[in-house]
DNA sequence: AGGCGCTTGTGAAGACGTGCACAAATCGCG
DNA sequence: CGCGATTTGTGCACGTCTTCACAAGCGCCT
């Protein structure tokens, strides 16, 4: 389930603040989900909560980390050390959440050799050597969209089976390779859509305006955590 | 629908390459979705495709941009001009996709006054003045998680009703305020989960291993665009 | 030892999203 | 003018996700 990482983060917070057990309601609150949903998710893991008490925080962390495959620190290669790539390379969230940047790659010879956060940028053509030295599980693409497909092909060619793509384009990959996309513009446009919807609703509370303004109510947008109480 | 921005991007690509009309199948391919799903989405907009021909690219772009509320160029404030904030401030994807950065804000006095991409960083306490000058629709939070809730409160206080949050934490906001979250670590962990699952499957093709390894098959992860053919 | 309050785990119902398959509609061509 | 090729729009069925509600279980307090 895609919610497991969110639970994990909430659990780590709880562990740091000294909690040894959590109720499903407490954890659900911290993760911003329904408590029944959380219990159902956790029961899928075969997890052991104790009725009347709750879940053991430490045990649950271990369980979720195991299921997510975080018991081994996975190696990540970052391709494209530009504007965004720099920020990602300097991000400590990689290391603290179970990942390790194995290499920084770029096609720009000007960048090759530059050191960022203790890592030296290598040329993209060195990817095969990098992959030969250690098993790369995940590739992160932070190149312009025009180069993304080519980079993806190169990653797949050296055995990468999971790709996180920041370029605004769809990638074609063979079966068995997972791709997840993060697109800032899409997020903003979804928010803009909600803005537009809210504006229309407040402007015309009762009757509908133009044919287009009066959308057949309630277009759903998944993954939005709208209005989590105060 | 959350897929509209994806269609829009694909349509812009098509328009640039000279296409005047698209079939649902062609557009669906470019956007990485099922053609029936696309047609159903588009029919929700009350859109006019012509049977036997397809959709008019220009008209469809206008329609989707209208529905997404992109006819007006919305003002965005970016709070937290650190590692990630710098990258976002220098990103041209804002302007090219219908948004305009109205202000860069940070709490660090060292950063205040710095110019990035033609914009001068202001202090977070100047937020009320910024909001007074023009209507801010969207706030982007790129501060550490510890500060995110406070920043969100400040944004809400000046009338921001949509927030894009890059900090790894859940935000509490009043009803009517939309929050979307982008968390790099969560994306990586979902990929890691798939890696783990794939590894288990290939290692034990037939019988299940430990109780935990043999998950009750097929945990679903939404939004993943797995295996889009070659 | 027994009862009471609290919490988990889950059955069932409903909402929702997805994809197939096909009828209706439009265009181009003979 | 009519026919066939093509493509949209959608009814329908299916699977999934979500949520409520409640019985079963556990620990604590008396
Ligand atoms: N900057 C942001 O805040 C931001 C936000 C969201 C999405 N994005 C997307 O992320 C991508 C990168 O953005 P950016 O601002 O860092 O762009 P950028 O131009 O600053 O950096 C791109 C880097 O990729 C390298 N590159 C180009 N082709 C390559 C190849 N074939 N192999 C390896 N490296 C190659 C370039 O040398 C450059 O260093 C873009 O697709 C952009 O749309 C950026
Ligand atoms: N760097 C990345 O690649 C990356 C990727 C994903 C998520 N994130 C998340 O984005 C956030 C920012 O990351 P970063 O690497 O840029 O961190 P950073 O420490 O480099 O930058 C944080 C900035 O926020 C400012 N700030 C702190 N408190 C503030 C407040 N109350 N009001 C206004 N500004 C304030 C700081 O002065 C600093 O400039 C973090 O939550 C991080 O987890 C970062």
Coordinates of C-alpha atoms (C1' of nucleotides) and ligand atoms in Angstrom, one line a residue:
Chain A
X1 CA 0.0 0.0 0.0
X2 CA 1.1 3.5 -0.8
X3 CA 0.2 4.7 2.7
X4 CA 2.7 2.6 4.5
X5 CA 5.5 5.1 4.1
X6 CA 3.3 7.8 5.6
X7 CA 2.6 5.5 8.6
X8 CA 6.3 4.9 8.9
X9 CA 7.1 8.5 9.1
X10 CA 4.4 9.1 11.7
X11 CA 5.7 6.2 13.7
X12 CA 9.3 7.5 13.7
X13 CA 7.9 10.8 15.0
X14 CA 6.1 9.0 17.7
X15 CA 9.1 7.0 18.6
X16 CA 11.2 10.1 19.0
X17 CA 8.7 11.7 21.3
X18 CA 8.9 8.7 23.6
X19 CA 5.7 6.9 22.8
X20 CA 6.0 3.1 23.1
X21 CA 2.5 2.2 21.9
X22 CA -0.1 3.9 19.7
X23 CA -3.8 3.4 19.2
X24 CA -5.0 3.1 15.7
X25 CA -6.8 6.4 16.2
X26 CA -3.7 8.2 17.3
X27 CA -1.6 6.9 14.5
X28 CA -4.4 7.5 12.0
X29 CA -4.5 11.1 13.2
X30 CA -0.8 11.5 12.9
X31 CA -0.8 10.1 9.4
X32 CA -3.9 12.0 8.3
X33 CA -6.1 9.0 7.5
X34 CA -9.2 7.2 8.7
X35 CA -8.6 4.9 11.7
X36 CA -10.5 2.0 10.2
X37 CA -8.5 2.3 7.0
X38 CA -5.3 2.2 9.0
X39 CA -6.3 -0.9 11.0
X40 CA -7.3 -2.7 7.8
X41 CA -3.9 -1.7 6.2
X42 CA -2.0 -2.9 9.2
X43 CA -4.0 -6.1 9.5
X44 CA -2.9 -6.9 5.9
X45 CA 0.7 -7.0 7.2
X46 CA -0.3 -9.7 9.6
X47 CA 0.6 -7.2 12.3
X48 CA 0.1 -7.7 16.0
X49 CA -1.7 -5.0 17.8
X50 CA -3.0 -5.7 21.3
X51 CA -6.7 -5.0 21.9
X52 CA -7.2 -2.5 24.6
X53 CA -3.7 -1.2 24.2
X54 CA -2.7 -0.5 20.7
X55 CA 0.3 -1.1 18.6
X56 CA 3.9 -1.4 19.7
X57 CA 5.7 1.5 18.0
X58 CA 9.0 -0.2 17.6
X59 CA 7.6 -3.5 16.4
X60 CA 5.5 -1.8 13.9
X61 CA 8.4 0.2 12.5
X62 CA 10.3 -2.9 12.0
X63 CA 7.4 -4.6 10.3
X64 CA 6.7 -1.8 7.9
X65 CA 10.4 -1.3 7.1
X66 CA 10.7 -5.0 6.4
X67 CA 7.7 -5.0 4.1
X68 CA 9.0 -1.9 2.3
X69 CA 12.3 -3.6 1.8
X70 CA 14.2 -1.0 3.8
X71 CA 16.2 -3.5 5.8
X72 CA 18.8 -3.1 3.1
X73 CA 19.9 0.3 2.3
X74 CA 19.2 0.6 -1.4
X75 CA 21.5 2.3 -3.8
X76 CA 20.1 5.2 -5.9
X77 CA 21.7 6.9 -8.9
X78 CA 20.7 10.4 -9.7
X79 CA 20.9 11.4 -13.3
X80 CA 20.9 15.1 -14.2
X81 CA 22.7 17.4 -11.8
X82 CA 21.1 20.7 -12.8
X83 CA 18.9 23.0 -10.9
X84 CA 16.8 20.3 -9.3
X85 CA 19.5 17.6 -9.2
X86 CA 21.7 19.8 -7.1
X87 CA 18.9 20.2 -4.5
X88 CA 18.3 16.4 -4.5
X89 CA 22.0 15.6 -4.2
X90 CA 22.2 17.9 -1.1
X91 CA 19.1 16.5 0.5
X92 CA 19.7 14.5 3.7
X93 CA 16.3 12.9 3.4
X94 CA 17.8 10.2 1.2
X95 CA 20.1 8.9 3.9
X96 CA 17.7 9.3 6.8
X97 CA 15.0 7.3 5.1
X98 CA 16.9 4.2 4.1
X99 CA 18.6 5.2 0.8
X100 CA 22.1 6.0 -0.3
X101 CA 23.1 8.0 -3.3
X102 CA 25.5 5.7 -5.2
X103 CA 26.4 8.1 -8.0
X104 CA 25.6 11.5 -9.5
X105 CA 25.6 11.4 -13.3
X106 CA 25.3 14.1 -15.9
X107 CA 26.0 14.6 -19.6
X108 CA 27.5 18.0 -19.2
X109 CA 31.3 17.8 -19.1
X110 CA 31.4 21.1 -17.2
X111 CA 29.6 19.4 -14.3
X112 CA 31.6 16.2 -14.4
X113 CA 34.2 16.3 -11.6
X114 CA 32.2 18.7 -9.4
X115 CA 31.8 17.6 -5.9
X116 CA 28.5 17.8 -4.2
X117 CA 27.9 16.7 -0.6
X118 CA 30.9 14.4 -0.8
X119 CA 30.1 12.8 -4.1
X120 CA 31.8 13.5 -7.4
X121 CA 29.7 14.0 -10.5
X122 CA 30.4 11.4 -13.1
X123 CA 29.6 11.3 -16.8
X124 CA 26.4 9.5 -17.8
X125 CA 28.5 7.2 -20.0
X126 CA 30.1 5.8 -16.9
X127 CA 26.7 4.4 -15.8
X128 CA 27.7 0.8 -16.8
X129 CA 30.8 0.9 -14.6
X130 CA 28.8 2.3 -11.7
X131 CA 26.2 -0.4 -12.1
X132 CA 28.9 -3.0 -12.3
X133 CA 30.4 -2.0 -9.0
X134 CA 27.2 -2.3 -7.0
X135 CA 23.7 -3.3 -7.6
X136 CA 21.6 -0.2 -8.4
X137 CA 17.9 -0.7 -7.6
X138 CA 16.6 2.8 -8.2
X139 CA 17.3 5.5 -10.7
X140 CA 16.2 9.1 -10.3
X141 CA 15.8 11.2 -13.5
X142 CA 16.2 15.0 -13.1
X143 CA 17.1 15.9 -16.7
X144 CA 15.0 17.9 -19.2
X145 CA 12.1 16.1 -20.6
X146 CA 13.7 15.7 -24.0
X147 CA 16.5 13.6 -22.5
X148 CA 14.4 11.6 -20.0
X149 CA 13.4 8.7 -22.3
X150 CA 16.9 8.2 -23.4
X151 CA 18.2 8.2 -19.8
X152 CA 15.5 5.8 -18.8
X153 CA 16.5 3.4 -21.5
X154 CA 20.1 3.6 -20.3
X155 CA 19.0 2.9 -16.8
X156 CA 17.0 -0.1 -17.8
X157 CA 19.9 -1.4 -19.9
X158 CA 22.1 -1.6 -16.8
X159 CA 19.4 -3.4 -14.8
X160 CA 17.6 -0.7 -13.0
X161 CA 14.0 -1.8 -12.3
X162 CA 12.6 1.2 -10.5
X163 CA 12.6 4.8 -11.8
X164 CA 11.6 8.1 -10.2
X165 CA 11.0 10.6 -12.9
X166 CA 10.9 14.4 -12.3
X167 CA 10.8 15.3 -16.0
X168 CA 7.3 16.2 -17.3
X169 CA 6.9 13.3 -19.7
X170 CA 5.7 9.8 -19.8
X171 CA 8.3 7.1 -20.0
X172 CA 8.1 3.9 -21.9
X173 CA 9.7 1.0 -20.1
X174 CA 9.6 -2.7 -20.4
X175 CA 7.3 -4.8 -18.3
X176 CA 8.7 -5.3 -14.8
X177 CA 10.1 -1.8 -14.5
X178 CA 8.2 0.5 -12.2
X179 CA 8.0 4.2 -12.9
X180 CA 6.8 6.9 -10.6
X181 CA 6.5 10.5 -11.6
X182 CA 6.7 13.7 -9.7
X183 CA 5.5 16.7 -11.7
X184 CA 5.4 20.0 -9.9
X185 CA 3.3 21.7 -12.6
X186 CA 0.6 19.0 -12.4
X187 CA 0.4 19.5 -8.6
X188 CA 0.0 23.2 -9.1
X189 CA -2.6 22.8 -11.8
X190 CA -4.7 20.5 -9.6
X191 CA -4.6 23.1 -7.0
X192 CA -5.5 25.7 -9.5
X193 CA -8.5 23.5 -10.5
X194 CA -9.7 23.5 -6.9
X195 CA -9.2 27.2 -6.7
X196 CA -11.4 27.6 -9.8
X197 CA -14.0 25.3 -8.5
X198 CA -14.1 27.0 -5.1
X199 CA -14.4 30.4 -6.9
X200 CA -17.3 29.2 -9.0
X201 CA -19.1 27.8 -6.0
X202 CA -18.8 30.9 -3.9
X203 CA -19.7 33.2 -6.8
X204 CA -22.8 31.1 -7.7
X205 CA -23.9 29.3 -4.6
X206 CA -27.3 28.2 -6.0
X207 CA -27.8 28.2 -9.7
X208 CA -25.3 27.2 -12.3
X209 CA -23.6 29.8 -14.6
X210 CA -22.3 28.9 -18.0
X211 CA -22.4 25.4 -19.2
X212 CA -18.7 24.9 -18.5
X213 CA -18.7 26.5 -15.1
X214 CA -21.5 24.1 -14.0
X215 CA -19.4 21.0 -14.1
X216 CA -21.3 17.8 -13.4
X217 CA -20.5 18.1 -9.7
X218 CA -17.7 16.6 -7.8
X219 CA -14.8 15.8 -10.0
X220 CA -12.7 13.6 -7.8
X221 CA -9.0 14.2 -7.3
X222 CA -7.2 11.4 -5.6
X223 CA -4.4 11.7 -3.1
X224 CA -5.5 15.1 -1.9
X225 CA -5.7 15.4 1.8
X226 CA -8.3 18.1 1.9
X227 CA -9.4 19.6 5.1
X228 CA -7.9 17.6 7.9
X229 CA -9.7 19.4 10.7
X230 CA -8.1 22.2 12.6
Chain B
X1 CA -9.9 14.9 -12.5
X2 CA -6.2 14.6 -11.6
X3 CA -5.5 13.4 -15.1
X4 CA -6.4 16.6 -16.9
X5 CA -3.0 18.3 -16.5
X6 CA -1.4 15.2 -18.0
X7 CA -3.7 15.4 -21.0
X8 CA -2.9 19.1 -21.2
X9 CA 0.8 18.5 -21.4
X10 CA 0.4 15.9 -24.0
X11 CA -1.9 18.2 -26.0
X12 CA 0.7 21.0 -25.9
X13 CA 3.3 18.6 -27.2
X14 CA 1.0 17.6 -30.1
X15 CA 0.2 21.2 -30.9
X16 CA 3.9 21.9 -31.2
X17 CA 4.4 19.1 -33.6
X18 CA 1.7 20.4 -35.8
X19 CA -1.2 18.1 -35.1
X20 CA -4.6 19.8 -35.4
X21 CA -6.7 16.8 -34.3
X22 CA -6.1 13.8 -32.1
X23 CA -8.0 10.6 -31.7
X24 CA -8.7 9.4 -28.2
X25 CA -6.4 6.6 -28.8
X26 CA -3.5 8.8 -29.8
X27 CA -4.0 11.2 -26.9
X28 CA -4.4 8.3 -24.5
X29 CA -1.1 6.9 -25.7
X30 CA 0.7 10.2 -25.3
X31 CA -0.7 10.6 -21.8
X32 CA -0.2 7.0 -20.8
X33 CA -3.8 6.0 -20.0
X34 CA -6.5 3.9 -21.4
X35 CA -8.4 5.4 -24.3
X36 CA -11.8 4.6 -22.8
X37 CA -10.8 6.3 -19.6
X38 CA -9.7 9.4 -21.5
X39 CA -12.9 9.6 -23.5
X40 CA -14.9 9.3 -20.3
X41 CA -12.9 12.0 -18.7
X42 CA -13.3 14.3 -21.7
X43 CA -17.0 13.7 -22.0
X44 CA -17.2 15.0 -18.4
X45 CA -16.0 18.3 -19.6
X46 CA -18.9 18.4 -22.0
X47 CA -16.2 18.5 -24.7
X48 CA -16.9 18.2 -28.3
X49 CA -15.0 15.6 -30.2
X50 CA -16.2 14.7 -33.7
X51 CA -16.9 11.1 -34.3
X52 CA -14.9 9.7 -37.1
X53 CA -12.2 12.4 -36.7
X54 CA -11.2 13.0 -33.1
X55 CA -10.7 16.0 -31.0
X56 CA -9.6 19.5 -32.1
X57 CA -6.3 20.0 -30.3
X58 CA -6.5 23.8 -29.9
X59 CA -10.1 23.7 -28.7
X60 CA -9.4 20.9 -26.2
X61 CA -6.4 22.8 -24.8
X62 CA -8.6 25.9 -24.3
X63 CA -11.3 23.8 -22.6
X64 CA -9.0 22.0 -20.2
X65 CA -7.2 25.2 -19.4
X66 CA -10.5 26.8 -18.6
X67 CA -11.6 24.0 -16.4
X68 CA -8.3 24.0 -14.6
X69 CA -8.6 27.7 -14.0
X70 CA -5.5 28.5 -16.0
X71 CA -7.1 31.4 -18.0
X72 CA -5.8 33.6 -15.3
X73 CA -2.2 33.4 -14.4
X74 CA -2.3 32.5 -10.7
X75 CA 0.2 34.0 -8.2
X76 CA 2.3 31.6 -6.2
X77 CA 4.3 32.4 -3.1
X78 CA 7.3 30.2 -2.3
X79 CA 8.2 29.9 1.4
X80 CA 11.6 28.5 2.3
X81 CA 14.4 29.4 -0.1
X82 CA 16.9 26.7 1.0
X83 CA 18.2 23.8 -0.9
X84 CA 15.0 22.9 -2.6
X85 CA 13.5 26.4 -2.6
X86 CA 16.4 27.6 -4.7
X87 CA 15.7 25.0 -7.3
X88 CA 12.0 25.8 -7.4
X89 CA 12.7 29.5 -7.7
X90 CA 14.9 28.9 -10.7
X91 CA 12.4 26.6 -12.4
X92 CA 10.9 27.9 -15.6
X93 CA 8.1 25.3 -15.4
X94 CA 6.2 27.7 -13.3
X95 CA 5.9 30.4 -15.9
X96 CA 5.4 28.1 -18.8
X97 CA 2.5 26.2 -17.2
X98 CA 0.4 29.1 -16.2
X99 CA 1.8 30.3 -12.9
X100 CA 3.8 33.2 -11.7
X101 CA 6.0 33.4 -8.6
X102 CA 4.8 36.5 -6.7
X103 CA 7.3 36.3 -3.9
X104 CA 10.1 34.3 -2.3
X105 CA 9.9 34.3 1.5
X106 CA 12.3 32.9 4.1
X107 CA 12.9 33.4 7.8
X108 CA 16.7 33.5 7.5
X109 CA 17.9 37.1 7.5
X110 CA 21.0 36.0 5.6
X111 CA 18.8 35.1 2.7
X112 CA 16.6 38.1 2.7
X113 CA 17.7 40.5 0.0
X114 CA 19.2 37.8 -2.2
X115 CA 18.1 37.9 -5.8
X116 CA 17.1 34.7 -7.5
X117 CA 15.9 34.7 -11.1
X118 CA 14.9 38.3 -10.9
X119 CA 13.1 38.0 -7.6
X120 CA 14.3 39.3 -4.3
X121 CA 13.9 37.1 -1.2
X122 CA 11.7 38.8 1.4
X123 CA 11.2 38.0 5.1
X124 CA 8.3 35.7 6.0
X125 CA 6.9 38.5 8.2
X126 CA 6.3 40.5 5.0
X127 CA 3.8 37.9 3.9
X128 CA 0.8 40.1 4.9
X129 CA 2.1 43.0 2.8
X130 CA 2.7 40.7 -0.2
X131 CA -0.8 39.3 0.1
X132 CA -2.3 42.7 0.4
X133 CA -0.7 43.8 -2.9
X134 CA -2.2 41.0 -4.9
X135 CA -4.4 38.0 -4.4
X136 CA -2.3 35.0 -3.6
X137 CA -4.0 31.8 -4.5
X138 CA -1.3 29.2 -3.9
X139 CA 1.4 28.8 -1.4
X140 CA 4.3 26.5 -1.7
X141 CA 6.1 25.3 1.4
X142 CA 9.7 24.3 1.1
X143 CA 10.8 24.7 4.7
X144 CA 11.9 22.0 7.2
X145 CA 9.0 19.9 8.5
X146 CA 9.3 21.6 11.9
X147 CA 8.3 24.9 10.5
X148 CA 5.8 23.7 7.9
X149 CA 2.7 23.8 10.1
X150 CA 3.5 27.3 11.3
X151 CA 4.0 28.5 7.8
X152 CA 0.8 26.9 6.7
X153 CA -1.0 28.8 9.4
X154 CA 0.5 32.0 8.3
X155 CA -0.5 31.3 4.7
X156 CA -4.0 30.5 5.7
X157 CA -4.2 33.6 7.8
X158 CA -3.6 35.8 4.7
X159 CA -6.2 34.1 2.7
X160 CA -4.3 31.4 0.8
X161 CA -6.6 28.5 0.1
X162 CA -4.3 26.1 -1.7
X163 CA -1.0 24.8 -0.4
X164 CA 1.7 22.6 -2.0
X165 CA 3.8 21.1 0.8
X166 CA 7.2 19.6 0.2
X167 CA 7.9 19.1 3.9
X168 CA 7.5 15.5 5.1
X169 CA 4.6 16.1 7.5
X170 CA 0.8 16.3 7.5
X171 CA -0.6 19.8 7.8
X172 CA -3.8 20.7 9.6
X173 CA -5.7 23.3 7.8
X174 CA -9.3 24.6 8.1
X175 CA -12.0 23.3 5.9
X176 CA -11.9 24.8 2.4
X177 CA -8.2 24.8 2.2
X178 CA -6.6 22.3 -0.1
X179 CA -3.3 20.7 0.6
X180 CA -1.2 18.6 -1.7
X181 CA 2.0 16.9 -0.6
X182 CA 5.1 15.9 -2.5
X183 CA 7.4 13.7 -0.5
X184 CA 10.4 12.4 -2.2
X185 CA 11.1 9.8 0.5
X186 CA 7.6 8.3 0.1
X187 CA 8.1 7.9 -3.6
X188 CA 11.4 6.2 -3.1
X189 CA 9.9 3.9 -0.4
X190 CA 7.1 2.9 -2.7
X191 CA 9.6 2.0 -5.3
X192 CA 11.6 0.1 -2.7
X193 CA 8.5 -1.8 -1.8
X194 CA 8.1 -2.9 -5.4
X195 CA 11.7 -3.9 -5.5
X196 CA 11.3 -6.0 -2.5
X197 CA 8.1 -7.6 -3.9
X198 CA 9.8 -8.3 -7.2
X199 CA 12.8 -9.8 -5.5
X200 CA 10.6 -12.1 -3.4
X201 CA 8.6 -13.2 -6.4
X202 CA 11.7 -14.1 -8.5
X203 CA 13.4 -15.8 -5.6
X204 CA 10.4 -17.9 -4.6
X205 CA 8.3 -18.3 -7.8
X206 CA 6.1 -21.0 -6.4
X207 CA 5.8 -21.5 -2.6
X208 CA 5.7 -18.7 -0.1
X209 CA 8.6 -18.1 2.3
X210 CA 8.2 -16.6 5.7
X211 CA 4.8 -15.3 6.8
X212 CA 5.8 -11.8 6.1
X213 CA 7.4 -12.4 2.7
X214 CA 4.3 -14.1 1.5
X215 CA 2.0 -11.1 1.6
X216 CA -1.6 -11.6 0.7
X217 CA -0.9 -11.0 -2.9
X218 CA -1.3 -7.8 -4.9
X219 CA -1.0 -4.9 -2.6
X220 CA -2.2 -2.1 -4.7
X221 CA -0.3 1.1 -5.2
X222 CA -2.2 3.8 -6.9
X223 CA -0.8 6.3 -9.4
X224 CA 2.0 4.1 -10.5
X225 CA 2.3 3.9 -14.2
X226 CA 3.8 0.5 -14.3
X227 CA 4.9 -1.0 -17.5
X228 CA 3.6 1.1 -20.3
X229 CA 4.8 -1.2 -23.1
X230 CA 7.9 -0.5 -25.1
Chain C
dA1 C1' -11.3 -13.2 40.4
dG2 C1' -14.5 -10.6 38.0
dG3 C1' -16.2 -6.7 35.7
dC4 C1' -15.4 -2.6 33.0
dG5 C1' -13.5 0.3 29.6
dC6 C1' -10.8 0.5 25.8
dT7 C1' -9.0 -1.1 21.3
dT8 C1' -8.3 -4.2 17.6
dG9 C1' -9.8 -6.9 13.7
dT10 C1' -13.3 -7.7 10.3
dG11 C1' -18.0 -8.3 7.9
dA12 C1' -20.9 -6.0 5.0
dA13 C1' -22.6 -2.2 2.4
dG14 C1' -21.9 1.4 -0.4
dA15 C1' -19.2 4.5 -3.4
dC16 C1' -16.0 4.8 -6.7
dG17 C1' -12.9 4.0 -10.6
dT18 C1' -11.9 1.0 -14.6
dG19 C1' -12.3 -1.1 -18.9
dC20 C1' -14.9 -3.7 -22.4
dA21 C1' -17.8 -3.5 -26.0
dC22 C1' -21.1 -1.6 -28.9
dA23 C1' -24.4 1.7 -30.9
dA24 C1' -24.6 6.3 -32.8
dA25 C1' -22.5 9.8 -35.5
dT26 C1' -19.5 11.9 -38.8
dC27 C1' -16.5 12.2 -42.8
dG28 C1' -14.6 11.0 -47.2
dC29 C1' -15.0 8.8 -51.5
dG30 C1' -16.9 6.7 -55.3
Chain D
dC1 C1' -26.3 10.3 -52.8
dG2 C1' -25.1 6.3 -50.3
dC3 C1' -21.8 3.3 -48.1
dG4 C1' -18.0 2.0 -45.4
dA5 C1' -14.3 3.2 -42.4
dT6 C1' -13.4 5.4 -38.4
dT7 C1' -14.0 7.3 -33.9
dT8 C1' -16.8 9.2 -30.1
dG9 C1' -19.9 8.6 -26.3
dT10 C1' -21.7 5.5 -22.9
dG11 C1' -24.3 1.4 -20.7
dC12 C1' -22.9 -2.2 -18.0
dA13 C1' -20.4 -5.3 -15.3
dC14 C1' -16.5 -6.0 -12.4
dG15 C1' -13.1 -5.3 -9.0
dT16 C1' -11.2 -2.2 -5.6
dC17 C1' -11.3 1.0 -1.9
dT18 C1' -13.7 3.2 1.9
dT19 C1' -16.3 3.6 5.8
dC20 C1' -19.4 2.2 9.5
dA21 C1' -20.4 -0.6 13.0
dC22 C1' -19.8 -4.2 16.2
dA23 C1' -18.2 -8.5 18.3
dA24 C1' -14.1 -10.4 20.3
dG25 C1' -10.1 -9.7 23.1
dC26 C1' -7.0 -7.6 26.4
dG27 C1' -5.5 -5.2 30.6
dC28 C1' -6.4 -2.7 34.6
dC29 C1' -8.7 -1.7 38.8
dT30 C1' -11.3 -3.0 42.5
Ligands
LIG1 N1 14.0 22.9 -11.0 C1 12.8 22.5 -10.5 O1 12.4 23.0 -9.4 C2 12.0 21.4 -11.1 C3 10.8 21.1 -10.5 C4 10.0 20.1 -11.1 C5 10.5 19.5 -12.2 N2 11.6 19.8 -12.7 C6 12.0 19.0 -13.9 O2 13.2 18.4 -13.6 C7 14.0 18.4 -14.7 C8 15.3 19.1 -14.4 O3 15.1 20.4 -14.1 P1 16.3 21.4 -13.8 O4 15.7 22.7 -13.5 O5 17.2 20.8 -12.9 O6 16.9 21.5 -15.3 P2 18.5 21.8 -15.6 O7 18.5 22.2 -17.0 O8 19.0 22.8 -14.6 O9 19.3 20.5 -15.3 C9 19.2 19.5 -16.2 C10 20.5 18.7 -16.2 O10 20.4 17.5 -16.9 C11 21.6 17.3 -17.6 N3 21.3 16.4 -18.8 C12 20.8 16.8 -20.0 N4 20.7 15.7 -20.8 C13 21.3 14.7 -20.1 C14 21.5 13.3 -20.4 N5 21.1 12.8 -21.6 N6 22.0 12.5 -19.5 C15 22.4 13.0 -18.3 N7 22.2 14.3 -18.0 C16 21.7 15.1 -18.9 C17 22.0 18.7 -18.0 O11 23.4 18.7 -18.2 C18 21.6 19.5 -16.8 O12 22.7 19.5 -15.8 C19 13.3 19.1 -15.8 O13 12.6 18.1 -16.6 C20 12.3 19.9 -15.1 O14 11.1 20.0 -15.9 C21 12.4 20.8 -12.2
LIG2 N1 16.3 19.3 -0.9 C1 15.5 18.4 -1.5 O1 15.9 17.8 -2.5 C2 14.2 18.0 -0.9 C3 13.5 17.0 -1.5 C4 12.3 16.6 -1.0 C5 11.8 17.2 0.1 N2 12.5 18.2 0.7 C6 12.0 18.8 1.9 O2 11.8 20.2 1.6 C7 12.1 20.9 2.8 C8 13.2 21.9 2.5 O3 14.3 21.2 2.2 P1 15.7 21.9 2.0 O4 16.7 20.9 1.6 O5 15.5 23.0 1.0 O6 16.0 22.5 3.4 P2 16.9 23.7 3.8 O7 17.2 23.6 5.2 O8 18.0 23.9 2.8 O9 16.0 25.0 3.5 C9 15.0 25.3 4.4 C10 14.7 26.8 4.3 O10 13.6 27.1 5.0 C11 13.8 28.3 5.8 N3 12.9 28.4 6.9 C12 13.0 27.7 8.1 N4 12.0 28.1 8.9 C13 11.2 28.9 8.2 C14 10.0 29.6 8.5 N5 9.4 29.5 9.7 N6 9.5 30.5 7.6 C15 10.2 30.6 6.4 N7 11.3 30.0 6.1 C16 11.8 29.2 7.0 C17 15.2 28.2 6.2 O11 15.8 29.5 6.5 C18 15.9 27.6 4.9 O12 16.3 28.6 4.0 C19 12.4 20.0 3.9 O13 11.2 19.7 4.6 C20 12.8 18.7 3.1 O14 12.5 17.6 3.9 C21 13.7 18.6 0.2

